[in-house]
Short mmCIF file of C-alpha atoms in Angstrom, two decimals:
data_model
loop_
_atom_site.label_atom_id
_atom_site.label_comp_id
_atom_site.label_asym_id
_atom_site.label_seq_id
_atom_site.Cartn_x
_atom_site.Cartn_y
_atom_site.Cartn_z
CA UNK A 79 93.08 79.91 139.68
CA UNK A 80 92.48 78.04 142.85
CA UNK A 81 95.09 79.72 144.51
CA UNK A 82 94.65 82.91 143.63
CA UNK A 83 91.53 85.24 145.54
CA UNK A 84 89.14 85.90 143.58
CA UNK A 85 88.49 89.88 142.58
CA UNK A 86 86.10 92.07 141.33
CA UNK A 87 86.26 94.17 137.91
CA UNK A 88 83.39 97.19 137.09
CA UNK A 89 83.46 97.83 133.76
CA UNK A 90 82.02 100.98 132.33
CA UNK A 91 80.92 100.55 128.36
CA UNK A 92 79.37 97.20 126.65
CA UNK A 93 81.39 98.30 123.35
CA UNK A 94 83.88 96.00 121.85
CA UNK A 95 86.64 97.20 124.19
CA UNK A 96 84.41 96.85 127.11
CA UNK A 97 82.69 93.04 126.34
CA UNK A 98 86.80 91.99 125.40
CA UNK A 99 87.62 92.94 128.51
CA UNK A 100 85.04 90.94 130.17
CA UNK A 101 86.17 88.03 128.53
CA UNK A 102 89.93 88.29 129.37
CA UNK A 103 89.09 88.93 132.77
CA UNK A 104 86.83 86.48 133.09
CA UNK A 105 89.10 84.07 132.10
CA UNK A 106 92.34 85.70 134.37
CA UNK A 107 89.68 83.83 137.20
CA UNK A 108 87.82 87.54 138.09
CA UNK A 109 84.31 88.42 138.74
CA UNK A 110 83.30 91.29 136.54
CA UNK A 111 79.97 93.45 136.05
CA UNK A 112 79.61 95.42 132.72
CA UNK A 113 77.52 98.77 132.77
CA UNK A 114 76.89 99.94 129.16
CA UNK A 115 74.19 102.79 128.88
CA UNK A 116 72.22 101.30 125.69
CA UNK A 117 69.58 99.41 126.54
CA UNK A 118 70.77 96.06 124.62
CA UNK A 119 73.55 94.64 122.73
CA UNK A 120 73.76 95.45 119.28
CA UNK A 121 72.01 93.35 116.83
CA UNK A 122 72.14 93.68 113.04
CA UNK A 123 74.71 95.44 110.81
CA UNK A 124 74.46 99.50 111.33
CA UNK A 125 74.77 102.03 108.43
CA UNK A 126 78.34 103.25 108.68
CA UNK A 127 80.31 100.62 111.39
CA UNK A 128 82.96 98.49 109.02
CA UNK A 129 85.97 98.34 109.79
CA UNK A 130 89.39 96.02 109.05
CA UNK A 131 90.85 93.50 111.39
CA UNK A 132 94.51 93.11 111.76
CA UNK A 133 95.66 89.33 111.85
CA UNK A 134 96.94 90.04 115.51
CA UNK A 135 93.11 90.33 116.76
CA UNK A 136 91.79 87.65 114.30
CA UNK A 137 94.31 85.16 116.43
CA UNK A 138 93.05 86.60 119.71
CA UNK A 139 89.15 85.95 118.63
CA UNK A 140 90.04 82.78 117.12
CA UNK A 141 91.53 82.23 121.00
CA UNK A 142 88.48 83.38 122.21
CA UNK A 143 85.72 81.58 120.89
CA UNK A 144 84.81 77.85 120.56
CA UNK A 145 83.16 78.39 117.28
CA UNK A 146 86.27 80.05 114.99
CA UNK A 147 84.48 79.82 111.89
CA UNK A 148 82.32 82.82 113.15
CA UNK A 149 84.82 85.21 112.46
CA UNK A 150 85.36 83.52 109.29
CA UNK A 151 81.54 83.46 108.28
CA UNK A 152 81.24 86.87 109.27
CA UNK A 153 83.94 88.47 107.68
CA UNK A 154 85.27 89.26 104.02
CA UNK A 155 89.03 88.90 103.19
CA UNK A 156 91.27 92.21 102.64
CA UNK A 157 94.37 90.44 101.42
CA UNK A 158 95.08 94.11 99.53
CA UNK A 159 95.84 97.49 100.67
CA UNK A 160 95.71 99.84 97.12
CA UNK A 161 96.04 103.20 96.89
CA UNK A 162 95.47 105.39 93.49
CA UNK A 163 94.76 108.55 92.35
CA UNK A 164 91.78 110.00 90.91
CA UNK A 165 92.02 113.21 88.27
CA UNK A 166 89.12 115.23 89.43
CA UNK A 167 88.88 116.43 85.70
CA UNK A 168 89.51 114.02 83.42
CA UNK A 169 87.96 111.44 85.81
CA UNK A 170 90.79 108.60 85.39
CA UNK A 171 92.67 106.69 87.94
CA UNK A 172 95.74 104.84 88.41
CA UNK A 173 97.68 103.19 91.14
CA UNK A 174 100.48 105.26 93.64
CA UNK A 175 101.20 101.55 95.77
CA UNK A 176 99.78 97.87 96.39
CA UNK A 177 100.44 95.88 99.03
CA UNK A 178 99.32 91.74 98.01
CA UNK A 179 100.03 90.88 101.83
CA UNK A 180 97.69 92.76 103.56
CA UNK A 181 96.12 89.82 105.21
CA UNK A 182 93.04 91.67 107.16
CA UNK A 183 89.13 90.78 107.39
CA UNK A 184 86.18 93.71 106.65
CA UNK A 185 83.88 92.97 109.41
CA UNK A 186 80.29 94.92 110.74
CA UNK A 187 80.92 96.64 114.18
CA UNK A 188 77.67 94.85 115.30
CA UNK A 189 78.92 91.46 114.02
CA UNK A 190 82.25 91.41 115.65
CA UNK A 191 80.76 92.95 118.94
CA UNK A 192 78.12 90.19 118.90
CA UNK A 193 81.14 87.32 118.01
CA UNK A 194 82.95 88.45 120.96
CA UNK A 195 79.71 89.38 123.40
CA UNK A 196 79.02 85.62 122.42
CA UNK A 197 78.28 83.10 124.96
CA UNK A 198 79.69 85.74 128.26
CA UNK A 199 77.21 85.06 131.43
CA UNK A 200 73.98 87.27 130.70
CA UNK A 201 73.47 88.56 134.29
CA UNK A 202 77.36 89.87 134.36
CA UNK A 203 75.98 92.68 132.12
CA UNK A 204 73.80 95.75 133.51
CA UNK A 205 72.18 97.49 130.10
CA UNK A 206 70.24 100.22 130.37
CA UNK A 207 72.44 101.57 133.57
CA UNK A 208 74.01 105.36 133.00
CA UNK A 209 77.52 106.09 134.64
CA UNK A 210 77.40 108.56 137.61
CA UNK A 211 80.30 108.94 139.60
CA UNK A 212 83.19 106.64 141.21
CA UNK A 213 85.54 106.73 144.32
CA UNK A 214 88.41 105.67 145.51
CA UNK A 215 88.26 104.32 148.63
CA UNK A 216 91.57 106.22 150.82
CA UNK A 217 93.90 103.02 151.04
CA UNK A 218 93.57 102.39 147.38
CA UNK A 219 91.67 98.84 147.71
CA UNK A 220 88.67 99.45 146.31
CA UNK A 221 86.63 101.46 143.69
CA UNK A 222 82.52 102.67 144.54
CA UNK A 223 80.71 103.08 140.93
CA UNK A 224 77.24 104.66 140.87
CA UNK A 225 74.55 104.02 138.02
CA UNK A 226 71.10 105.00 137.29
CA UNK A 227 68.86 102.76 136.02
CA UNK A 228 67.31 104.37 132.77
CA UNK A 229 64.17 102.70 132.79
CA UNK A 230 63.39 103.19 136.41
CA UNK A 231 65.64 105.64 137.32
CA UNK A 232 66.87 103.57 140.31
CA UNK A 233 70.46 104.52 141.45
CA UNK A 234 72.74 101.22 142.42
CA UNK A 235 76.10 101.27 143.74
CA UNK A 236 78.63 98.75 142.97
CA UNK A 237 82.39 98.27 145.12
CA UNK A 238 85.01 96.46 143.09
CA UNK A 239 88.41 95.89 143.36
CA UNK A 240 89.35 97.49 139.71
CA UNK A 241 87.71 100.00 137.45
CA UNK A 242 87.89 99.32 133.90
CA UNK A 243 86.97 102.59 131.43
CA UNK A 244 85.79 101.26 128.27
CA UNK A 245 83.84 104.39 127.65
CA UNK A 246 85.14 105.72 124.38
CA UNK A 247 86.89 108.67 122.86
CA UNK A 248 84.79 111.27 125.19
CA UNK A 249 85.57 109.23 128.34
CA UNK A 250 84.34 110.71 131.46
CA UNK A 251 86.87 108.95 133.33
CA UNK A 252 90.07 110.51 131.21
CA UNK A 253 88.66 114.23 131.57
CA UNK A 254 88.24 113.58 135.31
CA UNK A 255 92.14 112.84 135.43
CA UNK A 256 93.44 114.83 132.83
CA UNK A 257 90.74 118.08 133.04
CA UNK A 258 92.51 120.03 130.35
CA UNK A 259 93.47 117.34 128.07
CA UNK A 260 91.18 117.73 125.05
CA UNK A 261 90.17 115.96 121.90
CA UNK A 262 92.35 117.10 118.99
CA UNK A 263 90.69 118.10 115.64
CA UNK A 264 92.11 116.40 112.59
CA UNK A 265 91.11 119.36 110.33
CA UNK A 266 88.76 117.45 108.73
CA UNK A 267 85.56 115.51 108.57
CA UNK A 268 84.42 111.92 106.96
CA UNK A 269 80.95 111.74 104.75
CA UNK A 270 80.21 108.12 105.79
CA UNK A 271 77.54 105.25 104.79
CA UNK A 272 77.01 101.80 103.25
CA UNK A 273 75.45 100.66 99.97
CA UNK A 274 72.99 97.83 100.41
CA UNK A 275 72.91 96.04 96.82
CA UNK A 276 71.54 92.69 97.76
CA UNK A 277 68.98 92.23 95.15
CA UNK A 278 70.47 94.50 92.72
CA UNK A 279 74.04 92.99 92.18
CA UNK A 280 73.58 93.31 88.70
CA UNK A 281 72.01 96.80 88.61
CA UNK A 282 74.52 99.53 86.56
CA UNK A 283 75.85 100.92 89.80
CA UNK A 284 77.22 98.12 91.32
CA UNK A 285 78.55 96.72 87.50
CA UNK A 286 80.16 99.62 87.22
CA UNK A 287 82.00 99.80 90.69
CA UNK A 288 83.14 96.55 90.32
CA UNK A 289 84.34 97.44 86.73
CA UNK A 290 86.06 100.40 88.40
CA UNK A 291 87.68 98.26 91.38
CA UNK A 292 87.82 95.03 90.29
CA UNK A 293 89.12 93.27 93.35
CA UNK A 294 86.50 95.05 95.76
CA UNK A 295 85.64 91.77 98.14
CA UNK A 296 89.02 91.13 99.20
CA UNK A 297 90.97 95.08 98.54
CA UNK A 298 91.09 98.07 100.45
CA UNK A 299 90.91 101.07 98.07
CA UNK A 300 92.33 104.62 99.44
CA UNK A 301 91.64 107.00 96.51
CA UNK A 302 93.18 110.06 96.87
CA UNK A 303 92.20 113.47 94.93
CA UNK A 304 93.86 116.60 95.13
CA UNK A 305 93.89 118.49 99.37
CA UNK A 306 91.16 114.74 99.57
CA UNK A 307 90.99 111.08 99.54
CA UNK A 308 88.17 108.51 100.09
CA UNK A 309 87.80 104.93 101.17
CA UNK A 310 85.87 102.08 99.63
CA UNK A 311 85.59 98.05 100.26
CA UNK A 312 82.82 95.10 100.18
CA UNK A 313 81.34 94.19 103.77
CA UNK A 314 79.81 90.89 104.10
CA UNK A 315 75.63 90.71 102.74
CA UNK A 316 76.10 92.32 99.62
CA UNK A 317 76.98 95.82 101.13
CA UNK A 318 79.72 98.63 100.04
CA UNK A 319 81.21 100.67 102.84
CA UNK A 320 82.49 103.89 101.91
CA UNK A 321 84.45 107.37 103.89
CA UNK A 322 85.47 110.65 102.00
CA UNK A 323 87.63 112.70 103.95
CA UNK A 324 87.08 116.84 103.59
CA UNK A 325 89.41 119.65 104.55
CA UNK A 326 87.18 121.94 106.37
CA UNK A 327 87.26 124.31 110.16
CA UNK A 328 85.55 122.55 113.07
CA UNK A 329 81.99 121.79 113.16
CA UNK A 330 79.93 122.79 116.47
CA UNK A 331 78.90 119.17 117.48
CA UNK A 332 75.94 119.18 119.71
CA UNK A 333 75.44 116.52 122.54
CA UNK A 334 77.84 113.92 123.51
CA UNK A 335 78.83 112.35 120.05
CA UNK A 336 81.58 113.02 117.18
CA UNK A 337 79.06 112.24 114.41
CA UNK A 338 77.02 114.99 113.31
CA UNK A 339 73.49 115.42 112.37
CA UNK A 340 73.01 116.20 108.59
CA UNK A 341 70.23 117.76 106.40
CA UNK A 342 69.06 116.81 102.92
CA UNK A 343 70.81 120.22 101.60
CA UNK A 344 73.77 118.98 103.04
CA UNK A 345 73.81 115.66 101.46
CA UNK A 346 72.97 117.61 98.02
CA UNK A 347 75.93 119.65 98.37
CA UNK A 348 78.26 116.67 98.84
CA UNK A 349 76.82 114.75 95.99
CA UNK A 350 77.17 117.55 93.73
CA UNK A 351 80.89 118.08 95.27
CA UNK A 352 81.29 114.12 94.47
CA UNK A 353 80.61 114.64 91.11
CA UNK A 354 83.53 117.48 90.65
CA UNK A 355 86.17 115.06 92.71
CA UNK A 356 85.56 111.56 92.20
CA UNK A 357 85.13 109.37 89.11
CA UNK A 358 81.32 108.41 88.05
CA UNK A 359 81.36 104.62 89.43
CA UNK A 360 82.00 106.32 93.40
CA UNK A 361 80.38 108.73 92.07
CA UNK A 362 76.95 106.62 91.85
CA UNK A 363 77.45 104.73 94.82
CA UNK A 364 77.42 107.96 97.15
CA UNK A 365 74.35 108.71 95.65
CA UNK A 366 72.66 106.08 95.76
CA UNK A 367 73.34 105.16 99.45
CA UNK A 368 70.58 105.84 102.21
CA UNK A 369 71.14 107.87 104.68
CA UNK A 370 74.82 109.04 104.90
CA UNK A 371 75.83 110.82 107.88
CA UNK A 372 79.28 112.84 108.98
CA UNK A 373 81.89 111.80 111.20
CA UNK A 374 84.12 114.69 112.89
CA UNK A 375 87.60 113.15 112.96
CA UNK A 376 89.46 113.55 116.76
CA UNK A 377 92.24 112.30 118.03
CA UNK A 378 94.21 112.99 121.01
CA UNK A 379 97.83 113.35 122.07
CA UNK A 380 99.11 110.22 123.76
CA UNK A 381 98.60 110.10 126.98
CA UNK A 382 101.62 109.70 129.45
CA UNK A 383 100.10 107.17 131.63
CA UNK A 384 96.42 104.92 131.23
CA UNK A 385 95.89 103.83 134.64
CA UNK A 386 95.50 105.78 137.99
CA UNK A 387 95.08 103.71 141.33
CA UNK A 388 92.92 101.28 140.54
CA UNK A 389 91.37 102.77 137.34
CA UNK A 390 92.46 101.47 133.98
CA UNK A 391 91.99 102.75 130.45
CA UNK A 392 91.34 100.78 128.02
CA UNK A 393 90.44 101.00 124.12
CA UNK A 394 88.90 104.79 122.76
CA UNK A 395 89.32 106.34 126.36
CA UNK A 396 93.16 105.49 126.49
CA UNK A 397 93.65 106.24 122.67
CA UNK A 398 91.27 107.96 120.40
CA UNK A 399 92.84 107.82 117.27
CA UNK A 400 91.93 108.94 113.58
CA UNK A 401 90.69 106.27 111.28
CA UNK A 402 93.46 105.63 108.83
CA UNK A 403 95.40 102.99 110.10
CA UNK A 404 92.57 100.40 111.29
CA UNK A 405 93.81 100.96 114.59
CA UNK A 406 90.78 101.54 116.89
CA UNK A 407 89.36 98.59 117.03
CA UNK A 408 92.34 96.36 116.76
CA UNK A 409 93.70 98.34 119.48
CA UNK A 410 91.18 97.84 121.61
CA UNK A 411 90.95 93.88 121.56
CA UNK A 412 94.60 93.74 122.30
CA UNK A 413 94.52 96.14 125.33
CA UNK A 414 91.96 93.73 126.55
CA UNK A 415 94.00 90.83 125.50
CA UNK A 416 97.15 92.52 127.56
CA UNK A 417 95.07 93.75 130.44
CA UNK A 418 93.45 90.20 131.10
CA UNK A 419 97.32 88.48 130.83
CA UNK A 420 98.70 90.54 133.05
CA UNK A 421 96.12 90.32 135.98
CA UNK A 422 95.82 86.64 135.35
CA UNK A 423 99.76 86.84 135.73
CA UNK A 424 99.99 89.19 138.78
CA UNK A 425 96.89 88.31 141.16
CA UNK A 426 94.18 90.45 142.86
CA UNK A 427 97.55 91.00 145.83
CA UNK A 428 99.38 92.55 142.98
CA UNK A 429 96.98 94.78 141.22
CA UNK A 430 99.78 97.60 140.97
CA UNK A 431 101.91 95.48 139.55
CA UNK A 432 99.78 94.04 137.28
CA UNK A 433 98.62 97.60 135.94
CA UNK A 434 101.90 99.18 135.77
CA UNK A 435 102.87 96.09 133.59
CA UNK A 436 99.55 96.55 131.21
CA UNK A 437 101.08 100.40 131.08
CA UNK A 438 103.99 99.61 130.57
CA UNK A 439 103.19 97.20 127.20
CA UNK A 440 100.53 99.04 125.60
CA UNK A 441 101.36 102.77 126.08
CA UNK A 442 104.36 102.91 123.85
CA UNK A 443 102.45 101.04 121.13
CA UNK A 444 99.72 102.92 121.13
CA UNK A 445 101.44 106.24 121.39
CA UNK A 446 103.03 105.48 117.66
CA UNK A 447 100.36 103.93 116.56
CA UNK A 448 97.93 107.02 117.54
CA UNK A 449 100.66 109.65 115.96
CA UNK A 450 101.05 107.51 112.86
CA UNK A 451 97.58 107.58 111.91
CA UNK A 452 97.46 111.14 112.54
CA UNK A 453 100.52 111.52 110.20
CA UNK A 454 98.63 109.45 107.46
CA UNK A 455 95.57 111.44 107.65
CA UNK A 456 97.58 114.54 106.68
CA UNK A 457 99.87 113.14 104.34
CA UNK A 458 96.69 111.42 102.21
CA UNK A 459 94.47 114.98 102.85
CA UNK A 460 97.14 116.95 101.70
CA UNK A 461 97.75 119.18 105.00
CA UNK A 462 101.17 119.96 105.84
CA UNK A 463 103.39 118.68 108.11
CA UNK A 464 107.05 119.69 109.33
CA UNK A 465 109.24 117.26 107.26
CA UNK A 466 107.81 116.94 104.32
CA UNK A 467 105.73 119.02 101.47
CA UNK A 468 101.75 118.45 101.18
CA UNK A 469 101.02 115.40 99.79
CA UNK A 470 100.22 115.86 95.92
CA UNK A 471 98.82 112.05 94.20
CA UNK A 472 99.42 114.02 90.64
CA UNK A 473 103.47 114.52 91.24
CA UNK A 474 104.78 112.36 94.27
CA UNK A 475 107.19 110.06 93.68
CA UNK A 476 107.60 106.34 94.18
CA UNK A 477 109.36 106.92 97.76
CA UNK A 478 106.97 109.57 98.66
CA UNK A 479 103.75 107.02 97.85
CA UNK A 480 105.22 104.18 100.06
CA UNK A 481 104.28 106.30 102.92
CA UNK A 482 100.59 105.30 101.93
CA UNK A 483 101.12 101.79 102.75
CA UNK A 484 99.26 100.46 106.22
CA UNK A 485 102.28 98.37 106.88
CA UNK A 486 104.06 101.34 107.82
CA UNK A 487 102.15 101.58 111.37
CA UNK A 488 104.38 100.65 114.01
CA UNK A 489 103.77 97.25 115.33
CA UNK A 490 101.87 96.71 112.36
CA UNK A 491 103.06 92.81 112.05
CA UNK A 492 104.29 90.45 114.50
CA UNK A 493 106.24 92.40 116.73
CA UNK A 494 103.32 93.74 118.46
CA UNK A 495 104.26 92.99 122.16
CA UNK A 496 101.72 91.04 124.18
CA UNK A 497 104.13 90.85 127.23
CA UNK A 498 106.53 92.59 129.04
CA UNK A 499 110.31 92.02 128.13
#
């Protein structure tokens, strides 16, 4: 990097798409600052944050990292992807489609955030700071970024070279480009939490779930009902995550999040409604789980561009997506991977180039992938769609079920591009 003049990246949001892009920056030879409201980095494992990783990012951590046997210590197999059927009345199950070659990891959000956060320069990162506002200066060169410190409500300004928006689905910095662009609702909304059974692996509950999914610790269970379907698999430290999907109009959310508050009359009503839809082993394990919470489900309409000037989008702010395909977080670490190749390929003199590049790669992938999850959301809740009838578990056929599969996402393998060409 010797030859090349050294630049300056502000990145606003410590999440996973935000520390990844630190990383690949870092190494493309550019200084970078992180701002990321929340006072720390995560630590520990919260209630509700699994999620699978594709093989594609498990190379690009493995690339990462000096120690690869964190991801590996840190992380369960998902070598299956199964989807079945549940009869809501005479409580039995069988399979729609399995695919053996699934060949993802379950991981904590707080694990893989800490795997990646891992061994980055401490003083690069400014927690605690709250986004203001940003420039651009008139000949394009440079980007001004205000922050308030929380704790002593300080304001600092920083001037970099590039602006990097790692600030999730409700990005500031997308609604200041795109004013009318809104989050989409799905039509539906995900009951969400985690069953801690260390210490009682051998308790009736957890016997019977792992009677009623056998492989749980390396398989990815979709169960679908009728207009429904839920999601269930084994998290490292002895700890079930599970999602049920519900039809249902749009909640008011209050404040700046998609995950809505919840009373114990609400958490009643859906263990009662889990007893009419699901068989008795899920049944138990909703029931018995602390503290479950609701998830609105968004998405957006893919975006026609990701960067303007000097200002890049990366992860949730280019691409909120709906959960079915995996896709969030995997997308993420490869716009990071992508964004950091092409700077590192282009220079600080050829920031345009290097961005329009970055576009160019990631936006058709993530387009498809963002409209393919939406289309599996529907087809698995039931909701209609132009082409095809409502999903129905109880009469599709064998073409209709390989639509389940996760290996239908574009890009899904291989073939995802990492550069242009």
């Amino acid at each position: 990097m010797t030859d090349k003049k050294r630049s300056k990246a502000i990145i606003v949001g410590g999440s996973i798409a935000g520390v990844s892009c630190a990383r690949t920056l870092i190494s493309a030879g550019w200084d970078v600052v992180v701002l990321e409201k929340s006072y720390a980095p995560p630590t520990g494992s919260p209630t509700g944050a699994g999620l699978g990783l594709d093989p594609s990012s498990q190379h690009l951590i493995h690339t990462w990292t000096n120690q690869p046997q964190l991801l590996h210590n840190s992380t369960l197999p998902l070598t299956i992807d199964q989807n079945q059927a549940t009869d809501s009345e005479k409580k039995v199950s069988w399979t729609l489609t399995r695919d053996d070659e699934y060949n993802f990891r379950a991981a904590y959000w707080a694990d893989l955030h800490g795997i990646v956060y891992k061994d980055l320069p401490s003083e690069i990162f400014f927690w605690g700071h709250l986004f203001l506002s940003f420039s651009i200066s008139s000949d394009k060169k440079s980007v001004k970024v205000k922050a308030k410190n929380r704790q002593t409500e300080d304001t600092i300004e920083m001037v970099g070279d590039l602006l990097v928006a790692a600030d999730g689905c409700l990005s500031v910095f997308r609604l200041s480009f795109l004013p009318e662009l809104k989050l989409r609702y799905s039509g539906y909304c995900a009951w969400r939490g985690i069953l801690d059974f260390s210490g009682n692996e051998n308790s009736d509950t957890i016997i019977g779930i792992r009677k009623a999914y056998p492989e749980l610790g390396k398989c990815l269970y979709f169960e679908l009902g009728s207009g429904t379907h839920a999601v269930i698999y084994e998290l490292p430290q002895k700890k079930l995550n599970w999602v049920w999907y519900i039809n249902q109009p749009e909640p008011q959310l209050k404040g700046k999040s998609v995950t809505m508050k919840v009373s114990n009359d609400m958490i009643q009503k859906m263990h009662q409604e889990a007893e009419k839809t699901w068989g008795p082993a899920l049944v138990k394990v909703i029931q018995e789980t602390f503290k479950p919470f609701v998830n609105v489900i968004y998405d957006i309409d893919p975006l026609k561009r990701l960067v303007w000037d000097n200002v890049v989008l990366v992860g949730d702010a280019a691409h909120p997506t709906t959960p079915h395909g995996l896709r969030s977080t995997n997308m993420s670490l490869l716009d990071a991977a992508v964004l950091g190749g092409c700077l590192d390929k282009w220079g600080v003199d050829r920031l345009e180039s290097a961005l329009e590049e970055y576009q160019s790669i990631r936006l058709p992938v993530v387009s498809k992938q963002v409209l393919h999850s939406r289309r599996m959301g529907r087809i698995k809740q039931g909701l209609d769609l132009e082409d095809r009838q409502p999903f129905d578990p109880r009469t599709a056929s064998s073409k209709e079920c390989e639509e389940l599969q996760q290996k239908n996402m574009p890009f899904f393998a291989a073939d995802v591009p990492f550069f242009a060409g």
